Coordinates of C-alpha atoms and ligand atoms in Angstrom, one line a residue:
M2 CA 21.6 20.0 19.8
E3 CA 20.2 16.8 19.1
L4 CA 16.7 16.6 17.3
W5 CA 14.6 13.2 17.7
F6 CA 11.3 12.4 16.2
T7 CA 8.8 10.1 17.8
E8 CA 5.9 8.1 16.3
Q9 CA 3.8 7.2 19.3
Q10 CA 2.9 3.5 17.8
T11 CA 0.7 2.4 20.8
P12 CA -0.4 4.7 23.8
D13 CA 2.7 3.1 25.4
L14 CA 5.1 2.8 22.8
G15 CA 7.3 5.1 20.7
F16 CA 9.4 4.9 17.8
T17 CA 12.2 7.4 17.9
C18 CA 14.8 8.3 15.2
K19 CA 17.4 11.0 15.2
I20 CA 16.8 13.8 12.6
T21 CA 19.2 16.1 11.2
K22 CA 16.6 18.5 9.2
T23 CA 13.2 19.3 9.2
I24 CA 12.8 19.7 5.3
Y25 CA 9.0 20.9 5.3
T26 CA 6.3 20.8 7.2
A27 CA 2.3 21.7 6.4
K28 CA -0.9 21.6 7.6
T29 CA -3.0 20.4 4.6
K30 CA -6.7 20.4 4.4
Y31 CA -6.9 16.7 5.5
Q32 CA -3.8 16.0 7.6
D33 CA -0.5 17.1 9.1
L34 CA 2.6 16.5 6.8
A35 CA 6.1 16.4 7.6
I36 CA 9.2 15.6 5.5
L37 CA 12.1 15.0 7.9
E38 CA 15.7 14.1 7.1
T39 CA 16.6 11.2 9.6
K40 CA 20.1 9.7 10.1
Q41 CA 18.9 6.0 10.0
F42 CA 16.5 5.7 7.1
G43 CA 17.1 8.8 5.1
R44 CA 14.2 11.0 4.1
M45 CA 11.0 10.2 5.9
L46 CA 7.2 11.1 5.0
V47 CA 5.2 11.5 8.4
L48 CA 1.3 12.0 7.8
D49 CA -0.6 13.0 11.4
G50 CA 2.4 12.0 13.4
A51 CA 2.8 8.2 11.6
V52 CA 5.6 7.3 9.4
Q53 CA 4.5 6.4 5.9
T54 CA 7.6 5.8 4.2
T55 CA 11.4 6.2 4.3
I56 CA 14.1 6.2 1.5
A57 CA 15.7 3.1 3.2
D58 CA 12.9 0.9 3.7
E59 CA 10.2 2.1 1.2
F60 CA 10.9 -0.8 -1.2
C61 CA 9.7 -3.5 1.2
Y62 CA 6.4 -2.1 1.5
H63 CA 6.0 -0.7 -2.4
E64 CA 7.2 -4.0 -4.0
L65 CA 4.7 -6.1 -1.7
I66 CA 1.8 -4.2 -2.3
A67 CA 2.4 -4.0 -5.9
H68 CA 3.9 -7.2 -7.2
V69 CA 1.9 -9.6 -5.4
P70 CA -1.4 -8.6 -7.1
L71 CA 0.1 -7.8 -10.2
F72 CA 1.9 -11.2 -10.5
T73 CA -1.3 -13.0 -9.5
H74 CA -3.5 -11.2 -12.3
P75 CA -2.3 -13.0 -15.7
N76 CA -2.7 -9.6 -17.7
P77 CA -3.1 -6.5 -15.7
K78 CA -3.9 -3.5 -18.2
K79 CA -5.8 -1.2 -15.9
V80 CA -4.6 -0.5 -12.5
A81 CA -5.8 2.0 -9.7
V82 CA -3.9 3.1 -6.5
I83 CA -6.3 4.7 -3.8
G84 CA -4.2 6.8 -1.7
G85 CA -0.4 6.2 -2.3
G86 CA 0.3 10.0 -2.9
D87 CA 4.1 9.6 -2.7
G88 CA 3.8 7.7 -6.0
G89 CA 6.0 4.6 -4.8
V90 CA 3.3 2.2 -5.9
I91 CA 2.8 3.8 -9.1
R92 CA 6.4 3.2 -9.7
E93 CA 6.4 -0.4 -9.1
I94 CA 3.2 -0.8 -11.1
L95 CA 5.2 0.6 -14.2
K96 CA 7.9 -1.8 -13.8
H97 CA 5.0 -4.3 -15.6
E98 CA 5.2 -3.6 -19.2
E99 CA 1.8 -5.0 -19.9
V100 CA 0.3 -2.3 -17.7
E101 CA -1.2 0.3 -20.1
K102 CA -2.4 2.9 -17.5
A103 CA -2.1 3.6 -13.8
Y104 CA -4.0 5.8 -11.9
L105 CA -3.4 7.4 -8.7
I106 CA -6.6 8.4 -7.1
E107 CA -5.4 10.7 -3.8
I108 CA -7.7 12.9 -1.8
D109 CA -4.6 15.3 -0.7
Q110 CA -2.8 17.0 -3.3
E111 CA -0.2 18.2 -1.2
V112 CA 1.0 14.9 -0.5
I113 CA 1.8 14.4 -4.2
E114 CA 3.2 18.0 -4.4
A115 CA 5.7 17.2 -1.3
S116 CA 6.7 14.0 -2.6
K117 CA 7.5 15.3 -5.9
K118 CA 9.6 18.0 -4.6
Y119 CA 11.4 16.2 -1.6
L120 CA 11.2 12.4 -2.4
P121 CA 12.0 12.0 -6.0
E122 CA 13.4 8.5 -5.7
I123 CA 9.8 7.3 -4.7
S124 CA 7.5 9.8 -6.8
C125 CA 9.7 9.6 -10.0
A126 CA 7.1 7.8 -11.9
L127 CA 4.4 10.1 -11.6
D128 CA 5.2 12.1 -14.6
D129 CA 5.3 8.9 -16.7
K130 CA 3.0 8.8 -19.8
R131 CA 1.3 5.7 -18.3
A132 CA 0.6 7.5 -15.0
E133 CA -2.5 9.7 -14.6
V134 CA -3.0 11.6 -11.1
I135 CA -6.9 12.1 -10.2
I136 CA -7.3 14.1 -7.0
T137 CA -10.5 13.0 -5.4
D138 CA -11.9 10.9 -2.5
G139 CA -11.2 7.1 -3.2
I140 CA -14.3 6.1 -1.9
K141 CA -16.3 8.7 -4.0
F142 CA -14.3 7.5 -7.1
V143 CA -14.9 3.6 -6.7
S144 CA -18.5 4.3 -6.1
E145 CA -18.8 6.0 -9.4
N146 CA -17.0 3.7 -11.6
K147 CA -17.7 0.3 -12.4
N148 CA -16.4 -2.7 -14.2
M149 CA -13.3 -0.7 -15.0
F150 CA -10.0 -1.9 -13.6
D151 CA -8.1 -5.3 -13.3
V152 CA -6.4 -4.5 -10.1
I153 CA -7.2 -1.9 -7.6
I154 CA -4.4 -1.2 -4.7
V155 CA -5.6 0.4 -1.5
D156 CA -2.4 2.4 -0.2
S157 CA -3.9 3.9 2.7
T158 CA -2.9 5.6 5.9
D159 CA -3.9 4.2 9.3
P160 CA -7.7 3.6 9.8
V161 CA -8.1 7.0 11.6
G162 CA -8.6 10.4 10.1
P163 CA -8.9 10.5 6.2
A164 CA -8.7 6.8 5.6
V165 CA -11.2 5.4 8.1
G166 CA -13.8 4.8 5.2
L167 CA -11.1 2.8 3.4
F168 CA -11.7 -0.1 6.0
E169 CA -15.3 -0.5 5.6
T170 CA -17.7 -3.2 4.1
N171 CA -19.4 -0.6 2.0
F172 CA -16.1 0.5 0.5
Y173 CA -15.1 -3.2 -0.3
Q174 CA -18.0 -3.6 -2.0
A175 CA -17.5 -0.5 -4.1
V176 CA -14.2 -2.2 -5.0
Y177 CA -15.8 -5.1 -6.1
E178 CA -18.1 -3.5 -8.5
C179 CA -15.3 -1.1 -9.8
L180 CA -13.1 -4.2 -10.8
K181 CA -13.6 -6.0 -14.0
E182 CA -15.1 -9.5 -13.8
D183 CA -11.9 -11.2 -13.2
G184 CA -10.4 -8.4 -11.2
L185 CA -8.6 -8.4 -7.9
F186 CA -7.4 -6.0 -5.2
V187 CA -5.1 -5.6 -2.2
A188 CA -5.2 -3.3 1.0
Q189 CA -2.6 -2.6 3.4
T190 CA -4.3 -3.7 6.6
E191 CA -1.9 -2.9 9.5
S192 CA 0.2 -5.0 12.0
P193 CA -0.8 -8.5 12.8
F194 CA 0.9 -7.8 16.3
Y195 CA -1.1 -4.8 17.3
D196 CA -4.1 -4.5 15.2
Q197 CA -5.8 -8.0 15.4
E198 CA -9.2 -6.9 15.5
L199 CA -8.8 -4.8 12.7
I200 CA -7.4 -7.5 10.5
R201 CA -10.1 -10.0 11.5
N202 CA -12.8 -7.8 10.6
V203 CA -11.1 -6.4 7.4
F204 CA -10.7 -10.1 6.6
H205 CA -14.2 -11.2 6.9
S206 CA -15.7 -8.3 5.4
I207 CA -13.6 -8.9 2.5
K208 CA -14.6 -12.6 2.5
S209 CA -18.2 -11.8 2.5
I210 CA -17.9 -10.0 -0.9
F211 CA -15.0 -11.8 -2.9
P212 CA -14.8 -15.4 -3.7
I213 CA -11.3 -15.5 -2.9
T214 CA -9.7 -13.6 0.3
R215 CA -6.1 -14.2 1.4
L216 CA -3.8 -12.5 3.7
Y217 CA 0.0 -12.0 3.3
L218 CA 2.8 -10.7 5.3
G219 CA 6.0 -8.7 4.9
F220 CA 8.7 -6.8 7.0
I221 CA 8.8 -3.1 7.1
P222 CA 11.3 -2.1 9.4
T223 CA 9.6 1.6 10.1
Y224 CA 6.3 0.7 10.6
P225 CA 4.7 -0.4 14.1
S226 CA 6.3 -4.0 15.0
G227 CA 7.8 -4.3 11.6
L228 CA 5.5 -7.1 10.8
W229 CA 2.7 -5.9 8.2
S230 CA -0.4 -7.4 6.6
F231 CA -1.9 -6.9 3.4
T232 CA -5.2 -8.5 2.4
M233 CA -6.5 -9.6 -1.0
G234 CA -9.8 -9.9 -2.5
S235 CA -10.2 -11.6 -5.9
K236 CA -12.8 -12.6 -8.1
K237 CA -11.1 -15.3 -10.0
Y238 CA -7.2 -15.8 -9.5
D239 CA -5.7 -17.6 -6.6
P240 CA -2.0 -16.2 -5.9
L241 CA -1.8 -19.5 -4.5
E242 CA -2.1 -21.0 -7.8
V243 CA 0.1 -18.8 -9.7
D244 CA 2.7 -20.8 -11.9
I245 CA 5.8 -19.0 -10.2
S246 CA 8.0 -20.4 -13.2
K247 CA 6.1 -18.0 -15.5
I248 CA 6.7 -14.9 -13.3
K249 CA 8.8 -12.4 -15.1
R250 CA 12.2 -11.4 -13.8
I251 CA 11.9 -7.5 -13.0
D252 CA 14.1 -5.3 -10.9
T253 CA 13.3 -5.7 -7.2
R254 CA 14.8 -5.5 -3.8
Y255 CA 12.3 -7.6 -1.8
Y256 CA 9.9 -9.5 -4.1
N257 CA 10.8 -12.4 -6.0
P258 CA 8.9 -15.5 -7.6
E259 CA 9.9 -17.6 -5.0
L260 CA 8.4 -15.7 -2.3
H261 CA 5.1 -15.0 -4.1
K262 CA 3.4 -18.0 -2.5
A263 CA 5.9 -18.0 0.8
L264 CA 4.5 -14.7 1.8
F265 CA 1.0 -16.2 2.3
A266 CA 2.5 -18.9 4.8
L267 CA 1.3 -17.3 8.1
P268 CA 2.7 -17.9 11.5
T269 CA 0.3 -19.6 13.8
F270 CA -0.6 -16.6 15.9
V271 CA -1.8 -14.8 12.7
K272 CA -3.6 -17.8 11.2
K273 CA -5.7 -17.5 14.6
I274 CA -6.4 -14.0 14.0
I275 CA -8.7 -14.4 10.8
Ligands
AG3_22 N1 0.7 3.5 3.9 C1 0.8 2.8 5.2 C2 1.3 3.5 6.2 C3 0.9 2.8 7.7 C4 2.1 3.2 8.7 N2 1.5 3.3 9.9 C5 2.0 3.9 11.0 N3 3.4 4.1 11.0 N4 1.7 3.7 12.2 C6 2.0 4.0 3.4 C7 2.0 4.7 2.2 C8 3.4 4.5 1.4 N5 3.1 4.7 0.1

């Protein structure tokens, strides 16, 4: 018998892949969690029916959300990830030698535990001595800590369920205050094909708080439409003014210095969104 998993990406569209095994399922305090073995993409983490990451394409997302901000800030020492319980962003952050400490602020401990057990290629850096895991609500955490980080990376789920508050103006204001005086942050901001209103709202909300606001794009095969957006808010450093000849070569499969600024060149229909 063939088994297929479908994410209903829109009310009228599904993304379906063949699975060879259901590795693990759980109803956590916050969401439904599944680890599936797929034929096409290898192991896959699914939360509330939405694909979060797969072994085959996780590098696209994790490298883009981590290296663009970290190579925009000239000396990122203290970095925080809000969400991102699979650990993929932490793994990328720790490729930067100047980072002294990377904090993972995750609300759902079960995502971390399942990822450690079933997705070791992604979660491998969580036990590094420069990584520290804090299980708490990201909104509460940023509101309670001021002037603390050089870079904050918001690796959330879609803006439904536990992540809704991570797309709101109050949260971006708290992120602003949680950053040092020259800090910057990046958030994953969904598909420019399907989520135009969300992207517009988020962009303008960040722009009302941060002096520099920039949108960039990447290709993530397993996410809705494949085309994905990230929005950066920065107090001082502009990603478009980075001297790319000074970017250190690190071991990556998607990100490279030539792409750093090119990622911010937007197709006309995306320019029109913001
Ligand atoms: N966080 C963003 C996942 C969004 C995917 N949306 C969807 N499939 N509808 C990914 C977490 C990876 N560390």
